[in-house]
Tab-separated table of C-alpha atoms in Angstrom:
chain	number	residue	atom	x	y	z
A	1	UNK	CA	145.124	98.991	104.834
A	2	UNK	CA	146.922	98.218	107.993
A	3	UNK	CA	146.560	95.254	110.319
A	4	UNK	CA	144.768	97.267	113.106
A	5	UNK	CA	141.321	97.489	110.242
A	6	UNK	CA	142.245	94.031	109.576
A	7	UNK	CA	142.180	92.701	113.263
A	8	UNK	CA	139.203	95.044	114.071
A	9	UNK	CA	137.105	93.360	110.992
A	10	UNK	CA	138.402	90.203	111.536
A	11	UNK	CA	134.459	89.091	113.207
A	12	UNK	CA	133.081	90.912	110.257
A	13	UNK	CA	135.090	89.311	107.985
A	14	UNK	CA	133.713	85.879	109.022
A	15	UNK	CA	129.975	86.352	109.097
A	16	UNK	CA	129.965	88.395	105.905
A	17	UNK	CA	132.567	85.573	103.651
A	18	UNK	CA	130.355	82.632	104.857
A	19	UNK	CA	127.759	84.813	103.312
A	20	UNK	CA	129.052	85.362	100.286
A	21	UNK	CA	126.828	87.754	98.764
A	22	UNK	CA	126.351	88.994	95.296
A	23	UNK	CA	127.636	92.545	95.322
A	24	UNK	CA	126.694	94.794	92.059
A	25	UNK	CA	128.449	98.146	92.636
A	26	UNK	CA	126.137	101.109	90.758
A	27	UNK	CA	128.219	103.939	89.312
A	28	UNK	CA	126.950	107.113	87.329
A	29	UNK	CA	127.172	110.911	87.378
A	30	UNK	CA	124.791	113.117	89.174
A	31	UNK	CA	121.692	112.790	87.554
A	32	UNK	CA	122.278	109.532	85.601
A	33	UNK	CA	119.367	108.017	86.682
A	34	UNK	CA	121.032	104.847	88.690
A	35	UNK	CA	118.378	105.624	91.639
A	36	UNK	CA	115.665	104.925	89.113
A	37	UNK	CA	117.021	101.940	88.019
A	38	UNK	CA	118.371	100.314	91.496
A	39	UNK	CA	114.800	101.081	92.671
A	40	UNK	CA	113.612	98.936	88.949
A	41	UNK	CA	116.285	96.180	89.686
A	42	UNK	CA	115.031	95.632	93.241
A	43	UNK	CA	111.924	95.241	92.158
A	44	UNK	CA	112.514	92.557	88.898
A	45	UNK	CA	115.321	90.546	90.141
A	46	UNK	CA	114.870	90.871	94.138
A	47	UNK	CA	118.022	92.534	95.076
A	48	UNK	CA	118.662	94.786	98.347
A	49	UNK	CA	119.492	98.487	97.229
A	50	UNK	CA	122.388	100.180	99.340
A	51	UNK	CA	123.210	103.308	98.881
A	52	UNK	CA	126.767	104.576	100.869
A	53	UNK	CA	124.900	108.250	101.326
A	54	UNK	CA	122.024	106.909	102.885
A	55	UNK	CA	123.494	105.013	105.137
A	56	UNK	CA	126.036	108.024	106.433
A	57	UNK	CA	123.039	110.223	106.486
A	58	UNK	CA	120.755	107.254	108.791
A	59	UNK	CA	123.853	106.712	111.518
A	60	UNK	CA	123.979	110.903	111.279
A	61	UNK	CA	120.259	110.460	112.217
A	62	UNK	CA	120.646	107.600	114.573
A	63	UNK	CA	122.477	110.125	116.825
A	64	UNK	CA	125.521	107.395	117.581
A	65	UNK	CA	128.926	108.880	118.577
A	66	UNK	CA	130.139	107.278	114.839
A	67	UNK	CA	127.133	109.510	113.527
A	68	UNK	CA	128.346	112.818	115.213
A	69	UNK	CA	131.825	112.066	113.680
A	70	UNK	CA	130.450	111.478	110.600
A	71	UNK	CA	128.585	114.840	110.890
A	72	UNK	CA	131.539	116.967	111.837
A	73	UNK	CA	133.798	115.405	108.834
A	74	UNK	CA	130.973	116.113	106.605
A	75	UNK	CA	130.532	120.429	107.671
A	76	UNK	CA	134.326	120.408	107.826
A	77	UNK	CA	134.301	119.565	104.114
A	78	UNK	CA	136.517	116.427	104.693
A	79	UNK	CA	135.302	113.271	102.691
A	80	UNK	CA	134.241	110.380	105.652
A	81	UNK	CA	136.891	107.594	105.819
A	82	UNK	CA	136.745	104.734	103.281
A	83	UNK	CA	136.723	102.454	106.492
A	84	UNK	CA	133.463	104.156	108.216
A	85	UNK	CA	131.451	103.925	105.230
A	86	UNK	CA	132.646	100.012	104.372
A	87	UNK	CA	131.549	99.360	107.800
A	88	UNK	CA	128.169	100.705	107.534
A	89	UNK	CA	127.871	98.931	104.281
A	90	UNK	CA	129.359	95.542	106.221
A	91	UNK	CA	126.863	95.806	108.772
A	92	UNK	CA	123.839	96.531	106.320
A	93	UNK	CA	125.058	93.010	104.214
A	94	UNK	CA	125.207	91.122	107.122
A	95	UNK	CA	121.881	92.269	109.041
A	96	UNK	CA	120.006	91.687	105.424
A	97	UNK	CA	118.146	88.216	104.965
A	98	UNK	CA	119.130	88.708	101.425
A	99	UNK	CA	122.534	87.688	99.492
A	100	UNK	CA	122.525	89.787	96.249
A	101	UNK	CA	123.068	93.843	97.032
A	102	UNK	CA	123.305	96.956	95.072
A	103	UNK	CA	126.285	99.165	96.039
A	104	UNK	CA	125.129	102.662	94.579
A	105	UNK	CA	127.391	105.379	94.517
A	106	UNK	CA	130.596	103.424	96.040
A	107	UNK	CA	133.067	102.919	95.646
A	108	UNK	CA	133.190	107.039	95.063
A	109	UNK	CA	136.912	106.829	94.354
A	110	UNK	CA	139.846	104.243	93.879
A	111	UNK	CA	140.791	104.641	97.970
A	112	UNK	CA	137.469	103.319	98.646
A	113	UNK	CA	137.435	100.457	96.114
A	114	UNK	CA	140.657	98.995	97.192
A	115	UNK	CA	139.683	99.067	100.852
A	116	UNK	CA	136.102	97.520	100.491
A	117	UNK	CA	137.855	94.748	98.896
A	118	UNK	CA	141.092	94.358	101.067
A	119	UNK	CA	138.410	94.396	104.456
A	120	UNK	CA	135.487	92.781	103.045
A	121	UNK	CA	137.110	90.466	100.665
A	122	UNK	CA	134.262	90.713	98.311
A	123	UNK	CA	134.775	91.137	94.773
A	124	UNK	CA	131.672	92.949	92.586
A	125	UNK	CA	130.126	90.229	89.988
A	126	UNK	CA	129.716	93.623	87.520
A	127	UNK	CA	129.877	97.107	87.862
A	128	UNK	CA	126.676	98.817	86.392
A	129	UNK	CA	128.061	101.823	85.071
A	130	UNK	CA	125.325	104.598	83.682
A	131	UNK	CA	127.117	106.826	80.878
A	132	UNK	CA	125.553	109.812	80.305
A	133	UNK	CA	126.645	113.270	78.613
A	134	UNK	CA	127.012	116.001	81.480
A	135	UNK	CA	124.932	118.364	79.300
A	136	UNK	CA	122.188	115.702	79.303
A	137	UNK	CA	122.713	115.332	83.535
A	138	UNK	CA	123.341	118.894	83.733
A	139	UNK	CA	119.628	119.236	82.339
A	140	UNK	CA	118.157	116.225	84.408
A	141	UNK	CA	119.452	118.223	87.723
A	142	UNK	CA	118.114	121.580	86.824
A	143	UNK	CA	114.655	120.438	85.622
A	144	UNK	CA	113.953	117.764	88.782
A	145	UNK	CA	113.068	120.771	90.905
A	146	UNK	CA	113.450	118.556	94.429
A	147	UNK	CA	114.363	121.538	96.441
A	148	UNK	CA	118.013	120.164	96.744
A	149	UNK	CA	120.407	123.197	97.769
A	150	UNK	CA	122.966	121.236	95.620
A	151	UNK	CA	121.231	121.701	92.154
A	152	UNK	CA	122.264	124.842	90.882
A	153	UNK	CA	124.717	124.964	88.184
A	154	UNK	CA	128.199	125.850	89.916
A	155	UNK	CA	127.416	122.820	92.604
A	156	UNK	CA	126.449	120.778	89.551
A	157	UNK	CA	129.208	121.575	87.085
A	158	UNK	CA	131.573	120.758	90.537
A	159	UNK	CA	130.207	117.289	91.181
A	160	UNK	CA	130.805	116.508	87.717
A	161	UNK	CA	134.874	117.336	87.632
A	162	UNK	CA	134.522	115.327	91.265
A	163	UNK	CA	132.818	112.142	90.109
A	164	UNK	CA	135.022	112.144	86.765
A	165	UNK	CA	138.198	112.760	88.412
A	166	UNK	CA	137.375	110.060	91.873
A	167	UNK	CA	135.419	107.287	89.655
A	168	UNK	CA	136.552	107.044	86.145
A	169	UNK	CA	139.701	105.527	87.585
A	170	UNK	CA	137.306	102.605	89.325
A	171	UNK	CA	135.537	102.403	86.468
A	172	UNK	CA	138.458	101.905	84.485
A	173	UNK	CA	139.995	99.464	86.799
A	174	UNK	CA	137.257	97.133	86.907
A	175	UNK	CA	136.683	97.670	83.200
A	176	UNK	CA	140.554	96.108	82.881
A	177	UNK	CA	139.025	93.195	84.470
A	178	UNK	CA	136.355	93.038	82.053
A	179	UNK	CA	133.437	93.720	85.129
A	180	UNK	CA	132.026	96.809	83.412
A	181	UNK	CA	128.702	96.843	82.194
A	182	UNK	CA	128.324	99.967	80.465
A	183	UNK	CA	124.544	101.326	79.774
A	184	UNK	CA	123.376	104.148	77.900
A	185	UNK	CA	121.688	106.318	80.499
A	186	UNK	CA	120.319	109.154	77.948
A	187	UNK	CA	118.271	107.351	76.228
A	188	UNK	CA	114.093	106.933	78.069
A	189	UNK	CA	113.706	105.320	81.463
A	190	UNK	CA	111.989	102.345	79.738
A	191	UNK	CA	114.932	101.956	76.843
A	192	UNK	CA	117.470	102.322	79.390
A	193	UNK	CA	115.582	99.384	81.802
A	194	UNK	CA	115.676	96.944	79.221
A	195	UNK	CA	119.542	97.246	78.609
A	196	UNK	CA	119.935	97.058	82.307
A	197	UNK	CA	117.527	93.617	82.586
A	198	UNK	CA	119.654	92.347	79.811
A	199	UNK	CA	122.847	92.509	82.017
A	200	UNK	CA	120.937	90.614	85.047
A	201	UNK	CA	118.922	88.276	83.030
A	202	UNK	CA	122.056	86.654	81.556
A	203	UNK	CA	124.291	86.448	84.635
A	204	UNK	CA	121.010	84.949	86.225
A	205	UNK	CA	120.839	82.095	83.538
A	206	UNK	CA	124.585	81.926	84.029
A	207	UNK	CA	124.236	81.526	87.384
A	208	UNK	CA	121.477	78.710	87.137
């Protein structure tokens, strides 16, 4: 990252290091179930749920010039800037009361993970990572009947090859570090829960 993002997040960078907030980045295929378990997580342990799509698709909505850009990159086909999305994210941490967040579905891609951390300077305690079979997900997808455009089998089988080929090498760069917490997202919402408390109940006691 060059010196301009730096000096242009300088502010940011204050506010959001005196905060120091517990980050938790959320990574899984399509149809892993993470949005599930965020939503269980927020609820047991009190964390704020981000999710990097959301929060392109609410400044799309908000109608800001950033949100037209954001709109135009997205029907070109051109994947929005690691820096818009990190700022969006930024802005979310810092305008939250709360100091422990869920990151879900960022860092997409090793691009974005080593400029949330070179502008942010936040490190994630853990990465949750939901492994799942793409068989199992490709079922999930096809069976959830949500109307989404994106759930027929070419689009699925495609997201698949993207997230595999973008975030295993995150995934496998954190896991180096030893910040992977790996679940076993086929198993039944209620099996895979209690793995997942497991993961927060210790680094809570750790923590106390």
């Amino acid at each position: 990252m060059g010196t301009a993002v730096e000096a242009s997040n300088e502010k940011a960078n204050g506010s959001i290091a005196e905060k120091k907030p517990t980050v938790v980045f959320v990574l899984g295929g399509p149809g892993s179930g993470k949005g599930t378990q965020c939503a269980n997580i927020v609820q047991h342990f009190g964390y704020t749920h981000l999710s990097a799509g959301d929060l392109l698709r609410a400044e799309i909505k908000s109608g800001s010039e950033n949100g037209t850009m954001i709109q135009n990159m997205i029907k070109e086909g051109k994947i929005v800037p690691s820096e818009v999305t990190i700022k969006l994210l930024q802005r979310a941490i810092e305008e939250n009361g709360n100091d422990k967040f869920l990151i879900d579905g960022f860092p997409r891609n090793e691009e974005n993970r080593a400029a949330f951390e070179d502008v942010t300077k936040i490190e994630p305690a853990f990465v949750l990572f939901f492994d799942c079979s793409e068989e199992e997900m490709e079922r999930r997808l096809l069976s959830r009947n949500q109307g989404r455009e994106d759930d027929n089998i070419e689009t699925i089988r495609k997201r698949f090859k993207v997230f595999l080929e973008s975030s295993l090498p995150v995934i496998e760069h954190y896991d180096s570090r030893g910040k992977v917490r790996k679940i076993d997202a086929a198993k039944p919402v209620e099996e895979v829960f209690e793995s997942v408390k497991a993961f927060f109940t210790s680094k809570n006691e750790k923590a106390d």
